[in-house]
Coordinates of C-alpha atoms and ligand atoms in Angstrom, one line a residue:
M1 CA -17.1 24.8 -23.2
P2 CA -18.8 25.5 -26.4
A3 CA -22.4 24.2 -26.7
G4 CA -23.0 21.2 -28.9
K5 CA -20.0 19.3 -27.6
L6 CA -19.7 16.2 -25.5
H7 CA -16.7 16.1 -23.1
I8 CA -15.5 12.9 -21.6
V9 CA -13.0 13.4 -18.9
P10 CA -11.4 10.4 -17.1
L11 CA -10.6 11.5 -13.6
G12 CA -8.9 8.2 -12.6
G13 CA -8.1 4.7 -13.8
L14 CA -6.4 5.4 -17.1
G15 CA -2.7 4.8 -16.8
E16 CA -3.0 3.6 -13.2
F17 CA -4.5 0.6 -11.4
G18 CA -7.7 1.6 -9.5
M19 CA -9.7 4.7 -8.6
N20 CA -11.8 4.5 -11.7
C21 CA -13.8 7.7 -12.3
M22 CA -15.0 9.4 -15.4
A23 CA -17.0 12.6 -16.0
V24 CA -19.4 12.8 -19.0
R25 CA -20.4 16.4 -19.8
W26 CA -22.9 18.0 -22.1
A27 CA -23.0 21.8 -21.7
D28 CA -24.2 22.5 -18.2
D29 CA -24.8 18.9 -17.2
I30 CA -22.3 16.4 -15.9
I31 CA -22.7 12.8 -14.8
V32 CA -19.9 10.8 -13.2
I33 CA -19.4 7.1 -13.9
D34 CA -17.9 5.4 -10.8
A35 CA -15.9 6.9 -8.0
G36 CA -13.3 4.4 -7.0
L37 CA -10.3 4.2 -4.7
M38 CA -6.8 2.9 -5.1
F39 CA -5.0 1.0 -2.3
P40 CA -1.7 2.8 -1.6
E41 CA 1.6 1.3 -2.5
V42 CA 3.9 0.3 0.2
E43 CA 6.0 3.5 -0.2
L44 CA 3.0 5.6 0.9
L45 CA 3.5 4.7 4.6
G46 CA 0.9 6.2 6.8
V47 CA -1.8 6.5 4.2
D48 CA -4.8 4.2 4.1
I49 CA -6.5 4.9 0.8
V50 CA -6.0 7.0 -2.3
V51 CA -8.9 8.6 -4.2
P52 CA -9.0 10.7 -7.4
D53 CA -8.6 14.5 -7.2
I54 CA -12.1 15.8 -8.1
S55 CA -11.2 19.4 -8.7
Y56 CA -12.8 19.2 -12.1
L57 CA -16.1 18.3 -10.5
L58 CA -15.8 20.9 -7.8
E59 CA -15.0 23.6 -10.3
N60 CA -18.3 22.7 -11.9
R61 CA -20.2 21.7 -8.8
D62 CA -23.5 23.3 -9.9
K63 CA -23.5 21.1 -13.0
V64 CA -22.9 17.7 -11.5
R65 CA -26.2 15.8 -11.6
A66 CA -25.3 12.3 -10.5
I67 CA -22.8 9.5 -10.0
V68 CA -23.7 6.3 -11.8
L69 CA -22.0 3.1 -10.6
T70 CA -21.2 0.1 -12.7
H71 CA -20.6 -2.3 -9.7
G72 CA -19.6 -2.6 -6.1
H73 CA -15.8 -3.2 -6.2
E74 CA -13.7 -0.7 -4.2
D75 CA -11.9 0.6 -7.2
H76 CA -15.3 1.8 -8.4
I77 CA -17.2 2.8 -5.3
G78 CA -14.4 3.2 -2.6
G79 CA -14.0 7.0 -3.3
L80 CA -17.7 7.7 -2.7
P81 CA -17.5 8.8 1.0
Y82 CA -14.9 11.3 0.0
V83 CA -16.6 12.5 -3.1
L84 CA -20.0 12.8 -1.4
T85 CA -18.5 14.8 1.4
E86 CA -17.3 17.4 -1.1
L87 CA -20.2 17.1 -3.4
N88 CA -23.5 15.5 -2.3
V89 CA -25.2 14.4 -5.5
P90 CA -27.6 11.5 -6.2
V91 CA -26.0 8.1 -6.6
Y92 CA -27.3 5.5 -9.0
G93 CA -26.4 1.8 -8.8
T94 CA -27.9 -1.7 -9.0
E95 CA -29.5 -3.2 -5.9
F96 CA -26.4 -5.1 -4.8
T97 CA -24.0 -2.3 -5.5
L98 CA -26.2 0.1 -3.4
A99 CA -26.2 -2.4 -0.5
Y100 CA -22.4 -2.1 -0.4
V101 CA -22.6 1.7 -0.8
E102 CA -25.1 1.9 2.1
N103 CA -22.7 0.1 4.4
K104 CA -19.9 2.3 3.4
L105 CA -21.8 5.5 3.8
E106 CA -23.2 4.4 7.1
E107 CA -19.6 3.8 8.4
H108 CA -18.8 7.4 7.5
G109 CA -22.0 8.8 8.9
L110 CA -23.1 9.9 5.4
L111 CA -26.0 7.6 4.7
D112 CA -28.8 9.9 6.1
D113 CA -27.9 12.7 3.7
A114 CA -27.3 10.5 0.6
A115 CA -29.8 10.1 -2.2
L116 CA -29.5 6.6 -3.5
H117 CA -31.4 5.5 -6.6
E118 CA -31.6 1.9 -7.7
I119 CA -31.1 1.0 -11.4
R120 CA -31.9 -2.3 -13.1
P121 CA -30.5 -3.9 -16.2
N122 CA -32.4 -2.8 -19.2
E123 CA -34.4 -0.1 -17.4
R124 CA -33.4 3.3 -18.8
V125 CA -33.0 6.3 -16.6
E126 CA -33.0 9.9 -17.7
I127 CA -30.5 12.3 -16.1
G128 CA -30.4 15.8 -17.6
P129 CA -29.7 15.4 -21.3
F130 CA -28.5 11.8 -20.9
T131 CA -30.4 8.6 -21.0
I132 CA -28.6 5.8 -19.2
H133 CA -29.2 2.2 -20.2
P134 CA -27.6 -0.3 -17.8
I135 CA -26.7 -3.5 -19.5
Q136 CA -26.1 -6.7 -17.5
V137 CA -22.6 -8.1 -17.6
T138 CA -20.7 -10.9 -15.8
H139 CA -17.7 -10.3 -13.5
S140 CA -16.2 -11.6 -10.3
L141 CA -18.9 -9.7 -8.4
V142 CA -22.7 -9.9 -8.8
D143 CA -25.2 -7.4 -10.2
C144 CA -22.7 -5.6 -12.5
V145 CA -23.6 -3.5 -15.4
A146 CA -22.1 -1.8 -18.4
L147 CA -23.6 1.6 -19.2
A148 CA -24.9 2.8 -22.6
V149 CA -25.2 6.5 -22.3
H150 CA -27.3 8.3 -24.9
T151 CA -26.0 11.8 -25.5
P152 CA -27.1 14.4 -28.0
V153 CA -24.1 13.4 -30.3
G154 CA -24.5 9.6 -30.1
V155 CA -24.3 6.6 -27.8
I156 CA -21.2 5.9 -25.8
I157 CA -20.8 2.5 -24.0
H158 CA -18.7 2.1 -20.8
T159 CA -18.2 -1.6 -20.1
G160 CA -17.4 -1.3 -16.4
D161 CA -15.5 -4.4 -15.4
F162 CA -16.5 -7.6 -17.1
K163 CA -15.7 -11.0 -18.5
V164 CA -18.0 -12.9 -20.7
D165 CA -19.0 -15.8 -18.5
P166 CA -21.4 -18.1 -20.4
T167 CA -22.3 -20.0 -17.2
P168 CA -22.4 -17.5 -14.3
T169 CA -23.1 -19.1 -10.9
D170 CA -26.2 -16.8 -10.4
N171 CA -27.5 -17.6 -13.9
K172 CA -27.7 -13.9 -14.7
L173 CA -26.4 -13.9 -18.2
F174 CA -24.2 -11.4 -20.0
D175 CA -26.5 -9.4 -22.2
L176 CA -24.6 -9.8 -25.5
H177 CA -27.8 -9.1 -27.4
T178 CA -28.0 -5.5 -26.3
F179 CA -24.4 -4.9 -27.1
A180 CA -25.1 -6.3 -30.6
E181 CA -28.2 -4.1 -31.0
Y182 CA -26.3 -1.0 -30.2
G183 CA -23.7 -2.1 -32.7
K184 CA -26.3 -2.3 -35.4
E185 CA -27.7 1.2 -34.5
G186 CA -24.2 2.7 -34.3
V187 CA -22.1 3.6 -31.3
L188 CA -20.0 6.7 -31.1
A189 CA -17.5 5.5 -28.6
L190 CA -16.7 2.3 -26.6
F191 CA -14.7 2.6 -23.4
Q192 CA -13.5 -0.9 -22.5
D193 CA -11.9 -2.6 -19.5
S194 CA -8.2 -3.3 -20.2
T195 CA -7.3 -5.3 -17.0
N196 CA -6.7 -8.6 -18.7
V197 CA -5.7 -7.5 -22.2
E198 CA -2.3 -9.3 -21.8
R199 CA -4.0 -12.7 -21.5
P200 CA -4.7 -14.6 -24.7
G201 CA -7.8 -16.7 -25.1
Y202 CA -10.9 -16.7 -22.9
T203 CA -11.1 -16.2 -19.1
P204 CA -12.6 -19.4 -17.6
S205 CA -16.1 -19.3 -16.2
E206 CA -16.5 -18.8 -12.5
R207 CA -17.8 -22.4 -12.5
A208 CA -14.3 -23.7 -13.3
V209 CA -13.2 -23.3 -9.6
R210 CA -15.9 -25.7 -8.5
R211 CA -13.8 -28.8 -9.4
K212 CA -10.9 -27.6 -7.3
F213 CA -13.2 -26.7 -4.4
D214 CA -14.8 -30.1 -4.6
E215 CA -11.4 -31.7 -4.5
M216 CA -10.4 -29.6 -1.5
F217 CA -13.5 -30.5 0.5
A218 CA -13.1 -34.2 -0.4
M219 CA -9.4 -34.3 0.6
A220 CA -9.3 -32.1 3.7
E221 CA -8.9 -34.3 6.7
R222 CA -8.9 -31.5 9.3
R223 CA -10.0 -27.9 9.4
L224 CA -10.5 -26.2 6.0
F225 CA -9.7 -22.4 5.9
I226 CA -10.8 -20.6 2.8
S227 CA -9.7 -17.1 2.0
C228 CA -11.1 -15.0 -0.8
F229 CA -12.1 -11.4 -1.4
S230 CA -15.1 -10.5 0.7
S231 CA -16.8 -9.4 -2.5
S232 CA -16.3 -12.7 -4.2
I233 CA -19.9 -13.7 -3.7
H234 CA -19.7 -16.5 -6.2
R235 CA -16.8 -18.0 -4.3
I236 CA -18.5 -17.6 -0.9
K237 CA -21.6 -19.2 -2.2
L238 CA -19.6 -22.1 -3.5
A239 CA -17.8 -22.6 -0.2
L240 CA -21.1 -22.5 1.7
D241 CA -22.8 -24.9 -0.7
L242 CA -20.0 -27.4 -0.4
A243 CA -19.6 -27.0 3.3
Y244 CA -23.2 -28.0 3.6
E245 CA -22.8 -30.9 1.3
Y246 CA -19.7 -32.1 3.2
K247 CA -21.4 -31.6 6.5
R248 CA -19.0 -28.9 7.8
K249 CA -20.0 -26.0 9.9
V250 CA -18.9 -22.6 8.7
A251 CA -17.4 -19.8 10.7
I252 CA -16.9 -16.4 9.1
V253 CA -13.8 -14.5 10.3
G254 CA -13.4 -10.9 9.4
R255 CA -15.9 -8.0 9.4
S256 CA -16.0 -7.3 5.7
M257 CA -16.5 -11.0 5.0
S258 CA -19.5 -11.3 7.3
E259 CA -21.1 -8.1 6.1
S260 CA -20.7 -9.1 2.5
T261 CA -22.2 -12.6 3.2
E262 CA -25.1 -11.0 5.0
I263 CA -25.9 -8.7 2.1
A264 CA -25.6 -11.5 -0.4
E265 CA -28.0 -13.6 1.7
D266 CA -30.5 -10.7 2.2
L267 CA -30.6 -10.1 -1.6
G268 CA -31.0 -13.8 -2.4
Y269 CA -27.6 -14.4 -3.9
I270 CA -26.8 -17.1 -1.4
E271 CA -28.9 -19.4 0.8
I272 CA -27.6 -20.3 4.2
P273 CA -29.3 -23.4 5.7
D274 CA -30.2 -23.1 9.3
G275 CA -27.5 -24.2 11.6
L276 CA -24.8 -24.0 9.0
L277 CA -23.1 -21.0 10.4
I278 CA -21.3 -21.0 13.8
H279 CA -19.6 -18.1 15.6
P280 CA -15.8 -18.0 15.3
G281 CA -15.7 -18.6 19.1
Q282 CA -17.2 -22.0 18.5
I283 CA -14.7 -23.3 16.0
R284 CA -12.9 -25.4 18.6
E285 CA -16.2 -26.9 19.9
F286 CA -16.5 -29.0 16.7
P287 CA -14.2 -31.8 15.5
P288 CA -11.6 -30.4 13.1
D289 CA -13.0 -32.3 10.1
K290 CA -16.4 -30.8 10.7
V291 CA -15.4 -27.1 10.3
C292 CA -14.8 -24.7 7.5
V293 CA -13.5 -21.2 8.2
L294 CA -14.1 -18.4 5.7
I295 CA -11.4 -15.9 6.5
S296 CA -10.3 -12.5 5.1
G297 CA -6.9 -11.5 4.0
T298 CA -5.9 -13.0 0.7
Q299 CA -3.4 -10.2 -0.1
G300 CA -1.3 -10.6 3.0
E301 CA -2.7 -7.4 4.6
P302 CA -0.8 -7.2 7.9
M303 CA -3.8 -6.9 10.2
S304 CA -6.1 -9.3 8.4
G305 CA -7.6 -12.5 9.8
L306 CA -5.4 -14.7 7.7
S307 CA -2.1 -12.9 8.4
R308 CA -2.8 -13.1 12.1
A309 CA -3.8 -16.7 12.0
A310 CA -0.7 -17.4 10.0
V311 CA 1.5 -16.3 12.9
D312 CA -0.7 -17.9 15.4
N313 CA -2.1 -14.6 16.8
H314 CA -5.8 -15.0 16.1
K315 CA -8.1 -15.5 19.0
H316 CA -10.4 -18.0 17.2
A317 CA -8.7 -19.0 14.0
K318 CA -6.0 -21.4 15.0
I319 CA -4.2 -23.2 12.3
E320 CA -2.8 -26.6 13.2
P321 CA -0.7 -29.2 11.5
E322 CA -2.5 -30.9 8.6
D323 CA -5.2 -28.2 8.4
T324 CA -5.8 -27.0 4.8
V325 CA -5.6 -23.3 3.9
V326 CA -6.9 -22.1 0.6
L327 CA -6.2 -18.7 -0.9
S328 CA -8.8 -18.4 -3.6
S329 CA -7.7 -15.2 -5.2
R330 CA -5.3 -13.6 -7.5
I331 CA -1.9 -12.4 -6.3
I332 CA -2.1 -8.7 -7.0
P333 CA 1.2 -7.4 -8.3
G334 CA 2.9 -5.4 -5.6
N335 CA 1.5 -7.8 -2.9
E336 CA 3.6 -10.8 -3.8
K337 CA 6.1 -10.4 -0.9
A338 CA 3.4 -10.0 1.8
I339 CA 1.3 -12.9 0.4
Y340 CA 4.3 -15.3 0.1
R341 CA 5.3 -14.4 3.6
V342 CA 1.8 -15.4 4.8
I343 CA 2.0 -18.6 2.8
D344 CA 5.5 -19.3 4.3
H345 CA 4.0 -18.9 7.8
L346 CA 1.2 -21.2 7.0
F347 CA 3.5 -23.9 5.8
R348 CA 5.5 -23.4 8.9
R349 CA 2.4 -24.1 10.9
G350 CA 2.3 -27.5 9.2
A351 CA -0.8 -26.6 7.0
H352 CA -1.4 -27.7 3.5
V353 CA -1.6 -24.5 1.5
I354 CA -3.4 -24.2 -1.8
Y355 CA -2.9 -21.0 -3.8
E356 CA -2.9 -19.9 -7.3
D357 CA 0.1 -21.6 -8.9
N358 CA -1.4 -22.1 -12.4
S359 CA -2.2 -25.7 -11.7
S360 CA -5.4 -27.2 -13.0
P361 CA -8.2 -27.2 -12.0
P362 CA -7.8 -23.6 -10.9
V363 CA -8.4 -22.4 -7.3
H364 CA -9.1 -18.9 -8.7
V365 CA -10.3 -17.5 -12.0
S366 CA -10.1 -13.9 -13.1
G367 CA -13.2 -11.6 -13.3
H368 CA -11.8 -9.7 -16.3
A369 CA -12.1 -10.4 -20.0
S370 CA -9.2 -11.9 -21.9
Q371 CA -8.3 -11.0 -25.5
E372 CA -10.9 -13.1 -27.3
E373 CA -13.7 -11.7 -25.1
L374 CA -12.5 -8.1 -25.6
K375 CA -12.5 -8.7 -29.3
L376 CA -16.0 -10.2 -29.2
I377 CA -17.4 -7.1 -27.6
I378 CA -15.6 -4.8 -30.0
N379 CA -17.0 -6.8 -32.9
L380 CA -20.5 -6.6 -31.5
V381 CA -20.4 -2.9 -30.8
K382 CA -18.3 -1.7 -33.8
P383 CA -17.7 1.7 -32.3
R384 CA -16.6 4.8 -34.2
Y385 CA -14.1 5.5 -31.5
F386 CA -12.5 3.0 -29.2
I387 CA -10.8 4.1 -25.9
P388 CA -9.2 1.6 -23.6
I389 CA -9.9 2.2 -19.9
H390 CA -9.1 0.5 -16.5
G391 CA -5.4 -0.2 -16.9
E392 CA -1.9 0.9 -16.5
Y393 CA -0.3 2.5 -19.5
R394 CA 1.1 -0.7 -21.0
Q395 CA -2.3 -2.4 -20.7
L396 CA -4.1 0.6 -22.4
K397 CA -1.5 0.5 -25.1
R398 CA -1.8 -3.3 -25.7
H399 CA -5.6 -2.9 -25.7
A400 CA -5.3 0.0 -28.3
E401 CA -3.1 -2.2 -30.5
L402 CA -5.6 -5.1 -30.2
A403 CA -8.5 -2.9 -31.3
A404 CA -6.4 -1.3 -34.0
S405 CA -5.8 -4.7 -35.5
M406 CA -9.5 -5.3 -35.9
H407 CA -10.0 -3.5 -39.2
G408 CA -13.6 -3.1 -40.0
A409 CA -14.8 -3.3 -36.4
V410 CA -13.3 0.0 -35.1
G411 CA -13.2 3.4 -36.7
H412 CA -10.5 5.1 -34.6
V413 CA -8.5 4.0 -31.7
V414 CA -7.7 6.7 -29.1
M415 CA -5.1 6.4 -26.3
A416 CA -6.3 8.6 -23.4
E417 CA -4.9 9.1 -20.0
T418 CA -6.5 10.3 -16.7
G419 CA -7.1 14.1 -17.2
D420 CA -7.4 14.2 -20.9
I421 CA -10.5 16.0 -22.1
L422 CA -12.0 14.1 -25.0
E423 CA -14.3 16.3 -27.1
F424 CA -16.9 14.8 -29.4
D425 CA -19.2 16.7 -31.8
E426 CA -20.6 16.1 -35.3
L427 CA -17.2 16.5 -36.8
G428 CA -15.6 13.8 -34.7
M429 CA -13.4 13.6 -31.7
R430 CA -10.3 15.4 -30.5
K431 CA -8.4 16.0 -27.3
A432 CA -9.4 19.5 -26.0
G433 CA -6.9 20.1 -23.2
R434 CA -6.4 18.7 -19.7
A435 CA -8.4 18.8 -16.5
T436 CA -6.8 19.0 -13.1
V437 CA -6.3 15.5 -11.9
G438 CA -4.3 13.8 -9.3
R439 CA -4.4 11.6 -6.2
V440 CA -5.7 12.5 -2.8
C441 CA -4.4 10.4 0.1
I442 CA -6.7 9.7 3.0
D443 CA -5.9 8.6 6.4
A444 CA -8.8 6.5 7.5
G445 CA -7.8 6.8 11.1
G446 CA -9.6 10.2 11.3
A447 CA -13.2 10.3 12.4
A448 CA -14.8 10.5 8.9
G449 CA -11.6 9.7 7.1
E450 CA -9.3 12.6 7.2
I451 CA -8.0 13.9 3.9
V452 CA -4.3 14.2 4.1
E453 CA -3.8 16.4 1.0
E454 CA -2.4 15.8 -2.4
L455 CA 0.4 13.3 -2.4
V456 CA 3.3 15.7 -3.2
I457 CA 2.2 18.4 -0.8
R458 CA 1.0 15.9 1.7
D459 CA 4.3 14.7 3.0
R460 CA 5.7 18.2 3.2
R461 CA 2.7 19.6 5.0
H462 CA 2.4 16.6 7.2
L463 CA 6.0 17.0 8.2
S464 CA 5.9 20.7 8.7
E465 CA 2.7 20.7 10.7
D466 CA 2.9 17.5 12.6
G467 CA 6.5 16.3 12.2
I468 CA 7.8 12.9 11.9
V469 CA 8.4 10.1 14.4
L470 CA 10.9 7.3 13.7
P471 CA 10.8 4.5 16.2
I472 CA 14.0 2.5 15.7
I473 CA 13.9 -1.0 16.9
A474 CA 16.8 -3.5 16.8
I475 CA 15.7 -7.1 16.5
N476 CA 18.0 -10.1 16.5
K477 CA 17.2 -11.9 13.3
L478 CA 17.8 -15.4 14.8
T479 CA 16.1 -15.1 18.1
G480 CA 13.5 -12.5 17.5
Q481 CA 14.7 -10.7 20.7
V482 CA 14.7 -7.0 21.0
T483 CA 18.3 -6.2 21.7
A484 CA 18.0 -2.7 23.2
V485 CA 15.4 -0.1 24.3
P486 CA 13.8 1.3 21.2
E487 CA 15.2 4.6 20.1
I488 CA 12.6 7.2 19.1
V489 CA 13.8 10.0 16.8
M490 CA 11.4 13.0 16.3
R491 CA 11.7 15.9 13.9
G492 CA 9.3 18.8 13.8
F493 CA 7.3 17.2 16.5
A494 CA 8.0 18.2 20.1
P495 CA 5.5 17.2 22.6
A496 CA 5.9 18.4 26.2
T497 CA 8.5 16.1 27.5
E498 CA 8.0 16.7 31.2
N499 CA 5.0 14.5 31.3
G500 CA 7.0 11.5 30.4
F501 CA 5.9 11.4 26.8
M502 CA 9.1 9.7 25.5
D503 CA 9.1 7.0 28.2
E504 CA 5.5 6.2 27.5
A505 CA 6.1 6.1 23.7
R506 CA 9.0 3.7 24.2
Q507 CA 6.9 1.6 26.5
T508 CA 4.2 1.5 23.8
V509 CA 6.7 0.2 21.3
L510 CA 8.1 -2.3 23.8
R511 CA 4.6 -3.5 24.8
T512 CA 3.6 -4.0 21.2
L513 CA 6.8 -6.1 20.7
E514 CA 6.2 -8.1 23.9
E515 CA 2.6 -8.9 22.8
S516 CA 3.9 -10.1 19.4
S517 CA 5.2 -13.6 18.7
N518 CA 8.7 -14.2 17.4
E519 CA 7.2 -15.0 14.0
E520 CA 5.5 -11.6 13.9
K521 CA 8.7 -9.9 15.0
G522 CA 10.5 -11.8 12.2
D523 CA 8.0 -10.2 9.7
P524 CA 9.1 -6.6 9.2
G525 CA 6.0 -5.6 7.3
L526 CA 3.7 -6.8 9.9
I527 CA 5.5 -5.7 13.0
K528 CA 6.1 -2.2 11.5
E529 CA 2.4 -1.8 10.9
K530 CA 1.5 -3.0 14.4
I531 CA 4.0 -0.5 15.9
R532 CA 2.8 2.3 13.7
Q533 CA -0.8 1.8 14.7
E534 CA -0.2 1.5 18.4
L535 CA 2.1 4.5 18.4
K536 CA -0.3 6.5 16.3
R537 CA -3.1 5.8 18.8
Y538 CA -0.9 6.7 21.8
I539 CA 0.3 10.0 20.2
A540 CA -3.1 11.0 19.0
K541 CA -4.5 10.4 22.4
S542 CA -1.8 12.2 24.4
T543 CA -1.1 15.1 22.1
Q544 CA -4.0 15.3 19.6
R545 CA -1.4 15.4 16.8
R546 CA -0.9 13.0 13.9
P547 CA 2.8 13.0 12.9
L548 CA 4.0 10.8 10.2
I549 CA 5.2 7.6 11.9
M550 CA 7.7 5.4 10.1
P551 CA 9.0 2.5 12.2
V552 CA 12.5 1.4 11.3
I553 CA 13.5 -2.2 12.0
L554 CA 17.1 -3.0 12.2
E555 CA 17.7 -6.7 11.9
I556 CA 21.0 -7.6 13.6
Ligands
LIG601 ZN1 -14.6 -5.1 -10.6
LIG602 ZN1 -12.3 -2.6 -11.4

């Protein structure tokens, strides 16, 4: 690239939901803002997570100076283990964000080699030709920042994820002043979160859920199960505070939920009075009206605590008639079916189920800015260029329209997508070609998370190298009975058959079915996932191969 030009290259998150990642380059120095993942869509069977293709960074590996994180959500940090494996550069983030990162890297055996640097709101850091100024913002997670990046051609501001919450539960205020000061000094470009651009008005404060939670605690006559994202520290704090007030013991079910709670306690975001927490194994030792269970699985994930409890297949979390179950989270588009299936099961157990149904007071509020908040920031920052980020194409487009309607506050509005190279210099901004971008699918079953290749090539390679295994199971829809011995069809995968591989594979399927309740068997999503995992384990163990496994359930 010519000297004297700033290149900004979104590597993920523009025109797609998740895997946020953006490169900022001046000559021979590159910094990367966020390295997120995307959860695979249902069609991507056999893949656990999706991360951005970082070819652009690898082609310039000697120039990449650092990754700077805005906050600790998976769509911003989830790609780190993969990126750092390919490119071990220093990582900058706030205290809380780094605590999540540490856990994540530890899991992948990458922590010892990682260089983590803490940043604090309002403390500037110099990296190469850039000065990074973290600005405190509010969001559904704690310790989140926007980034003002001083470059030789001007200041750019990346909002990260945010909403403007005037009454955050941790009392760490959104730093509107700093945004306004930058607006006065002049900002070259504003890159702003588009997630909630379709919502008019203001997003309610995180405090708005307190009324509903209070009501739930007051009304619940038996056990109270509360499910939220493990990163919803505000929500976990609220549940713990109220449980203490209402004299209920708290059991935390789910590893991510307990890890997250532990981090939040260590860093002083929540206080847990002595004796409040009990082990999940102790739930039944206390009267039902003296227990509250925090449980993971708001999105109907097949193997999560809540999904298992919903079909009465959790060792400790038993849901009984008249218990109350609360899903304090958004229903992420694409997950509706799985979530409503879990809710159906919960109702069948006789539980009272409370979930987001637009009633008031709300059981969940969003962490992203609605239209009026987006306009407020644009007004304060008054950028020369405005570029919507974090959204699918329609959201970016709506956000661009919203900004374009604000005459006087914005110079130019630019629609960019993942891979566009945005070039800035003293003459202005233009698109200067495309970088290689794409999605990399990762099968987390492998030791350090095995990369399963680019999506398009992936299936082909996977099939040609390891083949495909289709267990076909016929289940009677009414009785939940398996009507015949499972059929197993294999293509491009031929293990030595003399050692009884087929029989054992069929037995594995049958055993999985036997160990599942009728309700589980009546839930195709759940039972398929169970069979896939069991069979994957058996095949990997007996053949050291990893064919694509796609269970087929015939309901007859
Ligand atoms: Zn976020
Ligand atoms: Zn996000």
